[in-house]
CSV table of C-alpha atoms in Angstrom, one decimal:
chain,number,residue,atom,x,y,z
A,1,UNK,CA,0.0,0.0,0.0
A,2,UNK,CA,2.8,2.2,1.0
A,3,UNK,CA,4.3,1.4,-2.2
A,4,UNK,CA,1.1,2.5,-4.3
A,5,UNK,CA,1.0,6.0,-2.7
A,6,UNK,CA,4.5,6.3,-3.1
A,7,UNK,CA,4.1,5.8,-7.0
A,8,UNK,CA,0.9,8.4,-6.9
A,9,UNK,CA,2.4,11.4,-5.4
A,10,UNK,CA,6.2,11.0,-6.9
A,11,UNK,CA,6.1,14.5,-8.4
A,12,UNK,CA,6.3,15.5,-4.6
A,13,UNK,CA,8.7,18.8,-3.3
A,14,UNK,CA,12.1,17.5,-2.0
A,15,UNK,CA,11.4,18.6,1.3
A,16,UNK,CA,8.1,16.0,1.8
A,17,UNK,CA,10.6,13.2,-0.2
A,18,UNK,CA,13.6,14.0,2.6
A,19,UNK,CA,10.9,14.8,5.6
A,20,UNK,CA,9.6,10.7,4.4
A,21,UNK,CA,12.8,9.4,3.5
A,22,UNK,CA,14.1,9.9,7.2
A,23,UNK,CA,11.4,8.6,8.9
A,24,UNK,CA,12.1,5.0,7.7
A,25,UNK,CA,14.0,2.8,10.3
A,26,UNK,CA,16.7,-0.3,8.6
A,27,UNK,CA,17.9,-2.8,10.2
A,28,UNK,CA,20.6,-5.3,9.3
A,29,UNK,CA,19.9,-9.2,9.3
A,30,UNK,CA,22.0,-10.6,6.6
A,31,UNK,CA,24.9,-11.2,9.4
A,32,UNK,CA,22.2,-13.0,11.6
A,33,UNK,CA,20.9,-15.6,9.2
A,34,UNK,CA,23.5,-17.9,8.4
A,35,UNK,CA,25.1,-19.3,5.6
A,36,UNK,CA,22.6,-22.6,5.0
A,37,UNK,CA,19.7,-20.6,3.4
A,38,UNK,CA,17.3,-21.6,0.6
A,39,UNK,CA,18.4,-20.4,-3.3
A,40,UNK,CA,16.5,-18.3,-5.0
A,41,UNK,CA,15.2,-20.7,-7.9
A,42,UNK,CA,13.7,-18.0,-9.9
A,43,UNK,CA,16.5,-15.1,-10.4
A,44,UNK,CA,14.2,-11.9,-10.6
A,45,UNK,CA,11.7,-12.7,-8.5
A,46,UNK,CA,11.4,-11.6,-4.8
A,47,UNK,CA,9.7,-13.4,-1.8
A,48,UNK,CA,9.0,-10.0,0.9
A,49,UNK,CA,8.1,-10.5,4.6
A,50,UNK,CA,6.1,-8.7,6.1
A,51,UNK,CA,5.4,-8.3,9.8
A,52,UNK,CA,2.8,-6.6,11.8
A,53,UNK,CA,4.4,-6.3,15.0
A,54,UNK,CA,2.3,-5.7,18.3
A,55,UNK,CA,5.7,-3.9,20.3
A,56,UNK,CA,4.5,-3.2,23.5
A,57,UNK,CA,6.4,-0.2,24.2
A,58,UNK,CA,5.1,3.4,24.3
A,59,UNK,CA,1.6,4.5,23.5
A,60,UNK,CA,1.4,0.5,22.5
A,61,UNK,CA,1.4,-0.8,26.3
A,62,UNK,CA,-2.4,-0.6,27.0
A,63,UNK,CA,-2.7,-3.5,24.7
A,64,UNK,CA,-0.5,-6.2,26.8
A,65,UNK,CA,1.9,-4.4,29.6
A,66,UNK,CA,2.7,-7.5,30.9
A,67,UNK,CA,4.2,-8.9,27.9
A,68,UNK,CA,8.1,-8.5,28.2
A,69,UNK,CA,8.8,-8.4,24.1
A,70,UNK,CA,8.3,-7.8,20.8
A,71,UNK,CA,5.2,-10.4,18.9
A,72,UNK,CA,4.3,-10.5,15.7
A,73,UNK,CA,0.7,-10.6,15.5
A,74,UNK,CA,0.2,-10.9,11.6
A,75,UNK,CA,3.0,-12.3,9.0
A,76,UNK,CA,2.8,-12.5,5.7
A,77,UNK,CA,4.5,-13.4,2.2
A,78,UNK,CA,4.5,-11.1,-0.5
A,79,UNK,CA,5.3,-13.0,-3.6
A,80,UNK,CA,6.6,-11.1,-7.1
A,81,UNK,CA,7.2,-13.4,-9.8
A,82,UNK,CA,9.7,-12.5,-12.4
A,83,UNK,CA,7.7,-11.7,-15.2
A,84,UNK,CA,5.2,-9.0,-12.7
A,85,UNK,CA,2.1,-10.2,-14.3
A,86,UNK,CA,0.5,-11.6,-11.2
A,87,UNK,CA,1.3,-11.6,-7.1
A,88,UNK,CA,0.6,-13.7,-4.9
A,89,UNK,CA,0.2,-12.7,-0.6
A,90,UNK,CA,0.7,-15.6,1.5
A,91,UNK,CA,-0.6,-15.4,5.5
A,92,UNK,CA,1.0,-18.0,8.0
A,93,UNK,CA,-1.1,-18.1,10.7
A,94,UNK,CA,0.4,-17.1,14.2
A,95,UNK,CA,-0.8,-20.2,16.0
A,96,UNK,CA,1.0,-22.3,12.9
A,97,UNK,CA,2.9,-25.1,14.7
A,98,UNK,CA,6.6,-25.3,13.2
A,99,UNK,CA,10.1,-26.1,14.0
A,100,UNK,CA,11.8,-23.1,15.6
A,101,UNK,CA,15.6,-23.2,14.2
A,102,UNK,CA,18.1,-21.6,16.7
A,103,UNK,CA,18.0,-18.1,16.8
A,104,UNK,CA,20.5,-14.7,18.2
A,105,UNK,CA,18.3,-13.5,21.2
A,106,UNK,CA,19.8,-9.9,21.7
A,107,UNK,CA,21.8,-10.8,24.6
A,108,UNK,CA,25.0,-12.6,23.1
A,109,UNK,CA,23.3,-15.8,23.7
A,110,UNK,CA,21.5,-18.1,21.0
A,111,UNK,CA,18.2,-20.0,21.8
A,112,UNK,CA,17.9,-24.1,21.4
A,113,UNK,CA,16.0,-25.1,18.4
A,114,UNK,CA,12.7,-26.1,19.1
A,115,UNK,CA,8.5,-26.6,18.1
A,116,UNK,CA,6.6,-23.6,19.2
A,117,UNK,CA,3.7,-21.3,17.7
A,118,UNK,CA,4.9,-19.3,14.6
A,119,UNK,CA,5.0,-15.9,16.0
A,120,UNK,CA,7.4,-17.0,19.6
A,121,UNK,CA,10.1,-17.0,16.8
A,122,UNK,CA,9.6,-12.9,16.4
A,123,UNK,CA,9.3,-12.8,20.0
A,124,UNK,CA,12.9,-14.9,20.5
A,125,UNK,CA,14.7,-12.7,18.2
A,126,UNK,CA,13.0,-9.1,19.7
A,127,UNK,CA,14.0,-9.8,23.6
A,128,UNK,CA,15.9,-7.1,23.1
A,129,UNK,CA,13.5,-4.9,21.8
A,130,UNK,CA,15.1,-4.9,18.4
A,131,UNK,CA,13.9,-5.5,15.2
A,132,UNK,CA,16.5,-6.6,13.6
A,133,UNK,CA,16.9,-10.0,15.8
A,134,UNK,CA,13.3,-10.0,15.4
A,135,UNK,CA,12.7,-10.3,12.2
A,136,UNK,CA,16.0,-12.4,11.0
A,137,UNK,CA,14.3,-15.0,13.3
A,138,UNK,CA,11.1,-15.1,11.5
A,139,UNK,CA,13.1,-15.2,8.5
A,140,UNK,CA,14.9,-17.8,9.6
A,141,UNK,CA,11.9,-19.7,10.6
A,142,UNK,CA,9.8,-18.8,7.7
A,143,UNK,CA,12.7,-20.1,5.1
A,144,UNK,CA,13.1,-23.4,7.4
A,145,UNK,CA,10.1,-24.5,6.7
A,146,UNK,CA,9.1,-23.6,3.5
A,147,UNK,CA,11.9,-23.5,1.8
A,148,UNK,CA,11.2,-20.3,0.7
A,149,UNK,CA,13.9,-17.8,0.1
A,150,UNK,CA,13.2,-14.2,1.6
A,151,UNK,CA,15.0,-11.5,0.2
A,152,UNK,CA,13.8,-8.6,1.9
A,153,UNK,CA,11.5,-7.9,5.3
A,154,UNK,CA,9.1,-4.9,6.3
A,155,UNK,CA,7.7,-4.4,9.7
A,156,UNK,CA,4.9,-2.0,10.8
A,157,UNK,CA,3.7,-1.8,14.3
A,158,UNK,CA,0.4,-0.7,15.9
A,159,UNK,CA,0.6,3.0,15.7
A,160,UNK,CA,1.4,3.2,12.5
A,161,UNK,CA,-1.5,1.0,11.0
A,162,UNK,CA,-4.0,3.4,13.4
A,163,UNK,CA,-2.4,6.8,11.4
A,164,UNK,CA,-3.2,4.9,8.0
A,165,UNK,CA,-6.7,4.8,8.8
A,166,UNK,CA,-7.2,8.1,10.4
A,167,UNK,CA,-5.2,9.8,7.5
A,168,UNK,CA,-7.9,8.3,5.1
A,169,UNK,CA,-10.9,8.8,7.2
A,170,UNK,CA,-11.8,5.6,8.5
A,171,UNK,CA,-12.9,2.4,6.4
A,172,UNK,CA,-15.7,0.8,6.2
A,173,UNK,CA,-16.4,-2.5,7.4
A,174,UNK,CA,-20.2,-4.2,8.1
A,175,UNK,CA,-19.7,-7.0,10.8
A,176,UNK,CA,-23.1,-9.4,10.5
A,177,UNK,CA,-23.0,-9.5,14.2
A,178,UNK,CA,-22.3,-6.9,17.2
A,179,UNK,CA,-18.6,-7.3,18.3
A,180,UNK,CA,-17.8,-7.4,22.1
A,181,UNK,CA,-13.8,-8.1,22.9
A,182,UNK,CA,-12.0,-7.0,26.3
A,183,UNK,CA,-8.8,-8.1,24.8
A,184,UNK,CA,-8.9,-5.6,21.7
A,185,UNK,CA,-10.3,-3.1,23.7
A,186,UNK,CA,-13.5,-3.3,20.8
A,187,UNK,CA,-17.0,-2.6,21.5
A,188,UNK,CA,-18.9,-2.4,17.8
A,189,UNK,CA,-22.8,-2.9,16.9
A,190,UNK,CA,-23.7,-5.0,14.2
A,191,UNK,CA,-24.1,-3.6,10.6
A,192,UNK,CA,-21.7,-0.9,8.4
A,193,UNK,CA,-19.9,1.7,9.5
A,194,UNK,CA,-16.7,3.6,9.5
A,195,UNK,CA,-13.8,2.3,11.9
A,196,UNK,CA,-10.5,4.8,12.8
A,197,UNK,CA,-7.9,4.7,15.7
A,198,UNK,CA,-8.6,2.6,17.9
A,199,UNK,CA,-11.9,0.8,17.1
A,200,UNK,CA,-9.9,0.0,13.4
A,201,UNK,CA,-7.2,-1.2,15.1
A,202,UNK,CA,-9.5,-3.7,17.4
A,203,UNK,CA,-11.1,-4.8,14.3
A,204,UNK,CA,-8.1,-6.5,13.0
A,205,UNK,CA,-6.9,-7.2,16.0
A,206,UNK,CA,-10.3,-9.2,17.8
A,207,UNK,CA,-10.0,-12.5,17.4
A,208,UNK,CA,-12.0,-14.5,20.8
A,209,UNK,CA,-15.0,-12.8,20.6
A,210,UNK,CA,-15.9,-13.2,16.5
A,211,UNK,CA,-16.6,-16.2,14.3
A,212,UNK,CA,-15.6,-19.6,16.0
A,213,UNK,CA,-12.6,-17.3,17.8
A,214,UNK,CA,-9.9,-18.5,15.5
A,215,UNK,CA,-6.9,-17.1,14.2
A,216,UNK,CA,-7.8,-17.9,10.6
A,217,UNK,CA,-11.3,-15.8,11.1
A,218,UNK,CA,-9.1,-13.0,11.9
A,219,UNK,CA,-6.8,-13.4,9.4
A,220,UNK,CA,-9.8,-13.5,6.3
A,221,UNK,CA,-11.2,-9.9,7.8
A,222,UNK,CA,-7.9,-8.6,8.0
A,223,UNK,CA,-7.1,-9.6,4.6
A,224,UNK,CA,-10.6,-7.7,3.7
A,225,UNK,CA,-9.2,-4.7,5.6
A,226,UNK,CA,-6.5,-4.5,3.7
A,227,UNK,CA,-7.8,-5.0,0.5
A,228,UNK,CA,-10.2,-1.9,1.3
A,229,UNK,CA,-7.4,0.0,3.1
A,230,UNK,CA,-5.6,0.1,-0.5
A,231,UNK,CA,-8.6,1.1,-2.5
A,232,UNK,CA,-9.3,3.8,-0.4
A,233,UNK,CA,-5.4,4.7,-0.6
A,234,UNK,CA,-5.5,4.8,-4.5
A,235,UNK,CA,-9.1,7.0,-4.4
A,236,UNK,CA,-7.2,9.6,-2.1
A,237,UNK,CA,-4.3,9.9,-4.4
A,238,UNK,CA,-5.4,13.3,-5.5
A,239,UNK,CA,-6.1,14.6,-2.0
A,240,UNK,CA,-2.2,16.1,-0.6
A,241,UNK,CA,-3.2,16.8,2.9
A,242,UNK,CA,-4.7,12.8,3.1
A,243,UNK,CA,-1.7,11.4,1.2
A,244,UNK,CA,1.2,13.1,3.7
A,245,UNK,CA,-1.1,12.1,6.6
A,246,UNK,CA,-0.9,8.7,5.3
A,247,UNK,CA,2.9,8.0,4.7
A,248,UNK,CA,4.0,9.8,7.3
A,249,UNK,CA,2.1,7.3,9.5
A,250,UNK,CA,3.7,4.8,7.8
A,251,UNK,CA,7.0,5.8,7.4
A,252,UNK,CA,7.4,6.6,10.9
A,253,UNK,CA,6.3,2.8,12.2
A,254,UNK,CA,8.3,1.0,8.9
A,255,UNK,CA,11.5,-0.9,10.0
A,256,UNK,CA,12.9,-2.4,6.7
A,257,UNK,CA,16.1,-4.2,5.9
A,258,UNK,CA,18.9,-1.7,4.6
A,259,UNK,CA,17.9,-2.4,0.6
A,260,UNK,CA,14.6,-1.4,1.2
A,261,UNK,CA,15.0,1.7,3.6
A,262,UNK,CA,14.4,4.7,1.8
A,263,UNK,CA,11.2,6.4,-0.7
A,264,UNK,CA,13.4,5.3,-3.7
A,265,UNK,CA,13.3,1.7,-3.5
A,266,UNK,CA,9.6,1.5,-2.1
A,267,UNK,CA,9.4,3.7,-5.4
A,268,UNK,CA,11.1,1.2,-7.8
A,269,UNK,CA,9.0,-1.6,-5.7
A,270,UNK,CA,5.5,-0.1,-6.5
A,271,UNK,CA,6.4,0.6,-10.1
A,272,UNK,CA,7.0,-3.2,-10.7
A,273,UNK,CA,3.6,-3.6,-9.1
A,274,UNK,CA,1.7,-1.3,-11.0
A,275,UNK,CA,1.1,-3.6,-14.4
A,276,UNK,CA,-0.3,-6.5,-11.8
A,277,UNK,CA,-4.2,-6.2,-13.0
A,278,UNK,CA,-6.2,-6.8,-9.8
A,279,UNK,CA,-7.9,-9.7,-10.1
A,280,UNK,CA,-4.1,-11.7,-10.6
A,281,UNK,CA,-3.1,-10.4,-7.0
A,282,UNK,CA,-4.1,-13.6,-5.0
A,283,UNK,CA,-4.6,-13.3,-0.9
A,284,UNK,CA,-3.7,-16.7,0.3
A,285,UNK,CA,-3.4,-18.8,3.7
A,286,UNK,CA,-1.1,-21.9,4.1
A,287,UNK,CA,-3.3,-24.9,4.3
A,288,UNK,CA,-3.8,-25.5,7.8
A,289,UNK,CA,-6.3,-27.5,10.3
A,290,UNK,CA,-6.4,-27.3,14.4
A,291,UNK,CA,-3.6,-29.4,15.8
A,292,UNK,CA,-6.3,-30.7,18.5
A,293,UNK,CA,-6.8,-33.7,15.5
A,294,UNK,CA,-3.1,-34.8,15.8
A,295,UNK,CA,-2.4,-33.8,19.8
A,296,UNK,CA,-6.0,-33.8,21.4
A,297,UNK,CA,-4.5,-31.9,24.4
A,298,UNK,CA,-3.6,-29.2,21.9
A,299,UNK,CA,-6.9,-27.4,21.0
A,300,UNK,CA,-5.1,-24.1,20.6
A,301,UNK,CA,-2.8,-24.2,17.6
A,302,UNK,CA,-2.9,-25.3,14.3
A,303,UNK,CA,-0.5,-27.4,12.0
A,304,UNK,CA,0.1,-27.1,8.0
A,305,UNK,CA,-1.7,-29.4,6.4
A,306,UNK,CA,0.2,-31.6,3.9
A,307,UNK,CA,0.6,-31.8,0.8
A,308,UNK,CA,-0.8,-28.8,-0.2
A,309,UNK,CA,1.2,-26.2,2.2
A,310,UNK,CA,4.2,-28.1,0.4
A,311,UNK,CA,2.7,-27.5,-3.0
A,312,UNK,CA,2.1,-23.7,-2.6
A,313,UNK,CA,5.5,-23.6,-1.5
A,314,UNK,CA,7.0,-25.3,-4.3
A,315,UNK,CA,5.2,-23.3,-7.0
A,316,UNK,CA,6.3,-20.4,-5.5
A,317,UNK,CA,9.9,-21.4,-5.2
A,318,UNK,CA,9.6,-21.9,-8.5
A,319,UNK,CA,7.4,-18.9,-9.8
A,320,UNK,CA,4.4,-20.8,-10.4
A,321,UNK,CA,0.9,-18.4,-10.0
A,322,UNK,CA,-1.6,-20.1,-7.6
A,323,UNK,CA,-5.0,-18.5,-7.4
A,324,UNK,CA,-7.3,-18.9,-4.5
A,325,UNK,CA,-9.8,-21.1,-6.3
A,326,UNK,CA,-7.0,-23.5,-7.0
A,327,UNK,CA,-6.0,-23.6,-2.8
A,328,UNK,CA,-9.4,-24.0,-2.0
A,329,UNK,CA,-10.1,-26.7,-3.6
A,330,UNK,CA,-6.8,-28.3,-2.8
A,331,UNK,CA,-7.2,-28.1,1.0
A,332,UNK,CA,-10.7,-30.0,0.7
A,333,UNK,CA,-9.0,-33.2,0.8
A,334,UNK,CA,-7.5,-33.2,4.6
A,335,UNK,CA,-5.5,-36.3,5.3
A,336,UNK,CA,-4.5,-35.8,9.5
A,337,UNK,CA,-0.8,-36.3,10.1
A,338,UNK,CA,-1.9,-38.9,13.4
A,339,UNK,CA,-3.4,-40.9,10.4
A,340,UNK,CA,-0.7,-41.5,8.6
A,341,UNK,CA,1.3,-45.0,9.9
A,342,UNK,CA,5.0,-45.5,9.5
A,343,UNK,CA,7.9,-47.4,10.2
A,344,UNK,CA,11.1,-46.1,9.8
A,345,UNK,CA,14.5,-48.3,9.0
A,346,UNK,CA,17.8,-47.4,9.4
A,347,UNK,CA,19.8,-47.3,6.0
A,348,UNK,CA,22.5,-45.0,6.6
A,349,UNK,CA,24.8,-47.8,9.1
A,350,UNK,CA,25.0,-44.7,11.6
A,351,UNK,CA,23.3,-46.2,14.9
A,352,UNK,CA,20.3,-44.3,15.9
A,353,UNK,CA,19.4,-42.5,12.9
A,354,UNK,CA,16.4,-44.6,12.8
A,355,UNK,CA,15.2,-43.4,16.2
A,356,UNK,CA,16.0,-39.6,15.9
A,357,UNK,CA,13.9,-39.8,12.6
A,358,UNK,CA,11.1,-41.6,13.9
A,359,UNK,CA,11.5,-38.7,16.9
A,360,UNK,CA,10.9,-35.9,14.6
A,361,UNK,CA,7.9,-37.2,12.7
A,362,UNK,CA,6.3,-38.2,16.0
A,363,UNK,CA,6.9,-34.5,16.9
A,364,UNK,CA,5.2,-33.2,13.9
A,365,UNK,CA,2.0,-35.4,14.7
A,366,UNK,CA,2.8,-38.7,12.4
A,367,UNK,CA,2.2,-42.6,14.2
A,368,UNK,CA,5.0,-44.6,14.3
A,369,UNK,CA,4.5,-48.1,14.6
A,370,UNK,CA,8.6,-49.3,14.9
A,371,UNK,CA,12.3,-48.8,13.8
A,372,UNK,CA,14.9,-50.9,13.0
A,373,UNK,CA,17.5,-51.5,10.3
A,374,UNK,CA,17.0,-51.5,6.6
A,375,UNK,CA,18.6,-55.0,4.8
A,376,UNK,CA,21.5,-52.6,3.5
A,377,UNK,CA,23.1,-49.3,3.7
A,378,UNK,CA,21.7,-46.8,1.1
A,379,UNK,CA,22.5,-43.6,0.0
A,380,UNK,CA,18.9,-42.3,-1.0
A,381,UNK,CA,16.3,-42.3,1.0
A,382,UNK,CA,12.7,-44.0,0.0
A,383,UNK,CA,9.2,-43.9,0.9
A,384,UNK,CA,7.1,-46.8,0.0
A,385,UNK,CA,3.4,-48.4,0.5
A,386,UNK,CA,1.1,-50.5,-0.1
A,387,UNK,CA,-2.1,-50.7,-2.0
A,388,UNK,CA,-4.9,-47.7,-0.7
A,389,UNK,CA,-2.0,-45.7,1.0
A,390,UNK,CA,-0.8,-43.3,-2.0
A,391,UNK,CA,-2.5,-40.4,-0.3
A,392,UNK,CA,-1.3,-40.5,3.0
A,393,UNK,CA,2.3,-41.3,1.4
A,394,UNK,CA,2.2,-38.4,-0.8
A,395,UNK,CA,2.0,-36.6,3.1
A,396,UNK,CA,4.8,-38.1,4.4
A,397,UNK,CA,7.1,-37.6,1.5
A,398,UNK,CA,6.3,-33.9,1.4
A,399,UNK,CA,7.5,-33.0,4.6
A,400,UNK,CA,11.1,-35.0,4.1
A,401,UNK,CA,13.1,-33.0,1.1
A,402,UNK,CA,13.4,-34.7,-2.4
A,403,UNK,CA,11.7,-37.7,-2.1
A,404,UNK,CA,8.4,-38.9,-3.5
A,405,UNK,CA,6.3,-41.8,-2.9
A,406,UNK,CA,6.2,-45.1,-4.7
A,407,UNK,CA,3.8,-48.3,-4.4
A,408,UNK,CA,5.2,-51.3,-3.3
A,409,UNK,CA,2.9,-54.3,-4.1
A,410,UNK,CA,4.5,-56.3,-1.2
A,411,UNK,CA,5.1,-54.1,1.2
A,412,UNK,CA,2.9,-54.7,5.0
A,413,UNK,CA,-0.9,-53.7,4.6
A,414,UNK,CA,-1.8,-50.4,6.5
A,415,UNK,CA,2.0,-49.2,7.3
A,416,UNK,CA,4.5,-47.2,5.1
A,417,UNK,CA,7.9,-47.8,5.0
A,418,UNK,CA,10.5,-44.8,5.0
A,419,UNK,CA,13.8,-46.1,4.5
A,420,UNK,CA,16.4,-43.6,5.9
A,421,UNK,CA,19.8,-43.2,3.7
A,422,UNK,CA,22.6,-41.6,4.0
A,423,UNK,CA,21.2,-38.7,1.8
A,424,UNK,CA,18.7,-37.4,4.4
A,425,UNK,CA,19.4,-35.2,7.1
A,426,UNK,CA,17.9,-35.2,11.0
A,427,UNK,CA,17.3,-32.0,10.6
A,428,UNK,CA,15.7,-32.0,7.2
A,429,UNK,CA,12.5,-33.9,8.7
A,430,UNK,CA,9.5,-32.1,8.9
């Protein structure tokens, strides 16, 4: 949105460029990622994170003062293929359950790698209170586990998305039903009207108290928000006083890496946007269902579902458009990770491998029903099953790196095999 306004008012005096230029905060992460990072497989294309951070600090402490750092309470892909016909905006939800990789914290000390809720890794990285090890976290943990490769990062906090909404009047949003949350500080009737400040900034925010209280619910109107936000943006162009009003909210709350810090490149961003027609700008979730139907105890988070999170990644990586109608329809086939049955043998001659694998997929929700040691050493690793299992295969093999499935006519009814070789990494298990 930034971007679009940006474009709109370029013709600008130098004085409003310089005034906007220096409110924009950089911050460094390319020292903090590490050298084991996922390639770009599309040279031109660009994968951009984007955080909504919920910073506790100043006039943001009425919204949590007992929380001791930073959280990301939205984060999203932006997606720009090569070729800028089409774009693609991917949200992870916060409650997403993934692998946490190992992470600076701030203090000269690193943190253990671990599962946890999407947005603790933001929350790891900012115990300091800065961005930077913030967001190189969320990097970090976005690229580990899609194989995405990010190659820049925005971040906007709380005040700043309020000022975009005063500076364009308010937007208009119509809940179907009246809208009571404590925690968002929200108290809204039923029907349309025009939200600013604060009441905009429950809206987004509310989450217990709407829908069936889930993350996702919150994530569909916030995409809808945002959608309107930048209409309205693009209707205002012509108004000055509404335009300044609106980037020098957001200017003042962006924190970008150093490529990114400055009117110019946000500049040379939205002009590569500006031939994407509309309706080839896809809003899109990762494929996800409530963890509760792999851990009952767990009725809080949710987990990726698989293979479809796998295949959005994939085409992605490889700067293949997926439209919403496509992801939708993809995700109606759910196959539960506590479903899928596996043994896992030990082809790599290394004692133990077989346990620590079986370890990680019983982590990430699969039933393993044994280990033991393959007939011989191999160097690549297989997945095989038997007739009726090629679905719930096709799930295991997407969460372990380049392998795929095949059918193995005498193979044990019911169970897969996943022979481990000397090719596949601990780590590298989903």
């Amino acid at each position: 949105m930034t971007a679009v306004v940006v474009l709109g008012v370029g013709g600008v005096g130098a004085w409003i460029y310089n005034d906007l230029n220096d409110n924009i905060n950089s911050a460094a992460v390319d020292d903090k990622l590490g050298g084991d990072r996922p390639v770009n497989l599309s040279p031109g294309s660009k994968n951009i994170m984007i955080v909504g951070s919920d910073s506790r600090d100043g006039a943001n402490a009425k919204y949590g003062k007992d929380l001791t750092t930073m959280q990301s309470d939205t984060l999203m892909v932006l997606h720009i293929p090569a070729d800028r016909q089409w774009a693609s905006v991917v949200s992870f939800p916060r409650d997403s359950w993934v692998e946490i990789p190992s992470c600076e914290k701030g203090d000269g000390k690193s943190s253990a790698a671990h599962h946890f809720k999407l947005n603790e890794a933001f929350a790891i990285g900012g115990s300091n209170g800065k961005v930077a090890e913030a967001a190189a976290c969320s990097i970090k943990t976005v690229e580990a586990n899609t194989g995405l490769r990010i190659d820049h990062f925005m971040s906007v906090d709380f005040s700043g998305f309020k000022g975009m909404v005063d500076a364009l009047d308010g937007i208009e949003v119509c809940p179907p039903q009246a809208i009571h949350d404590e925690k968002a500080h929200l108290d809204l009737p039923a029907g349309c009207q025009t939200v600013k400040g604060e009441k905009a900034l429950g809206y987004v925010r509310a989450r217990y108290s709407v829908g069936d209280g889930s993350d996702i619910g919150r994530i569909g109107r916030q995409q809808e928000f945002m959608d309107a936000l930048a209409k309205k943006a693009k209707a205002k162009l012509t108004s000055p006083d509404a335009m300044y009003g609106f980037l020098q909210s957001i200017t003042k709350s962006l924190t970008t890496d150093p490529d990114m810090a400055g009117i110019q490149p946000l500049y040379g961003l939205a002009d590569q946007l500006k031939g994407i027609p509309s309706d080839r700008l896809s809003f899109l979730t990762v494929p996800n269902y409530g963890r509760v139907a792999d851990q009952p105890t767990d009725k809080a988070n949710v987990v990726w579902q698989y293979p479809q999170a796998t295949d959005l990644f994939t085409s992605l990586a490889k700067d293949k458009e997926v439209t919403k109608p496509q992801l939708e329809a993809a995700k109606k086939n759910v196959v539960f990770a506590s479903s899928v049955r596996v043994q896992v043998l030990n082809g790599t001659g290394v004692p133990g491998r077989a346990a620590a694998v079986a370890e990680k997929l019983k982590e990430a929700g699969y039933t393993v029903t044994g280990t033991g040691n393959a007939p011989a050493t191999v160097a690549k690793s297989t997945v095989t099953y038997p007739a009726g299992l090629d679905t719930k295969a096709a799930v295991l093999a997407s969460r372990l790196p380049n392998l795929a499935a095949t059918a193995d006519s005498s193979a044990a009814a019911g169970v897969i095999t996943l022979v481990v070789g000397t090719d596949l990494k601990v780590e590298d298990v989903a």
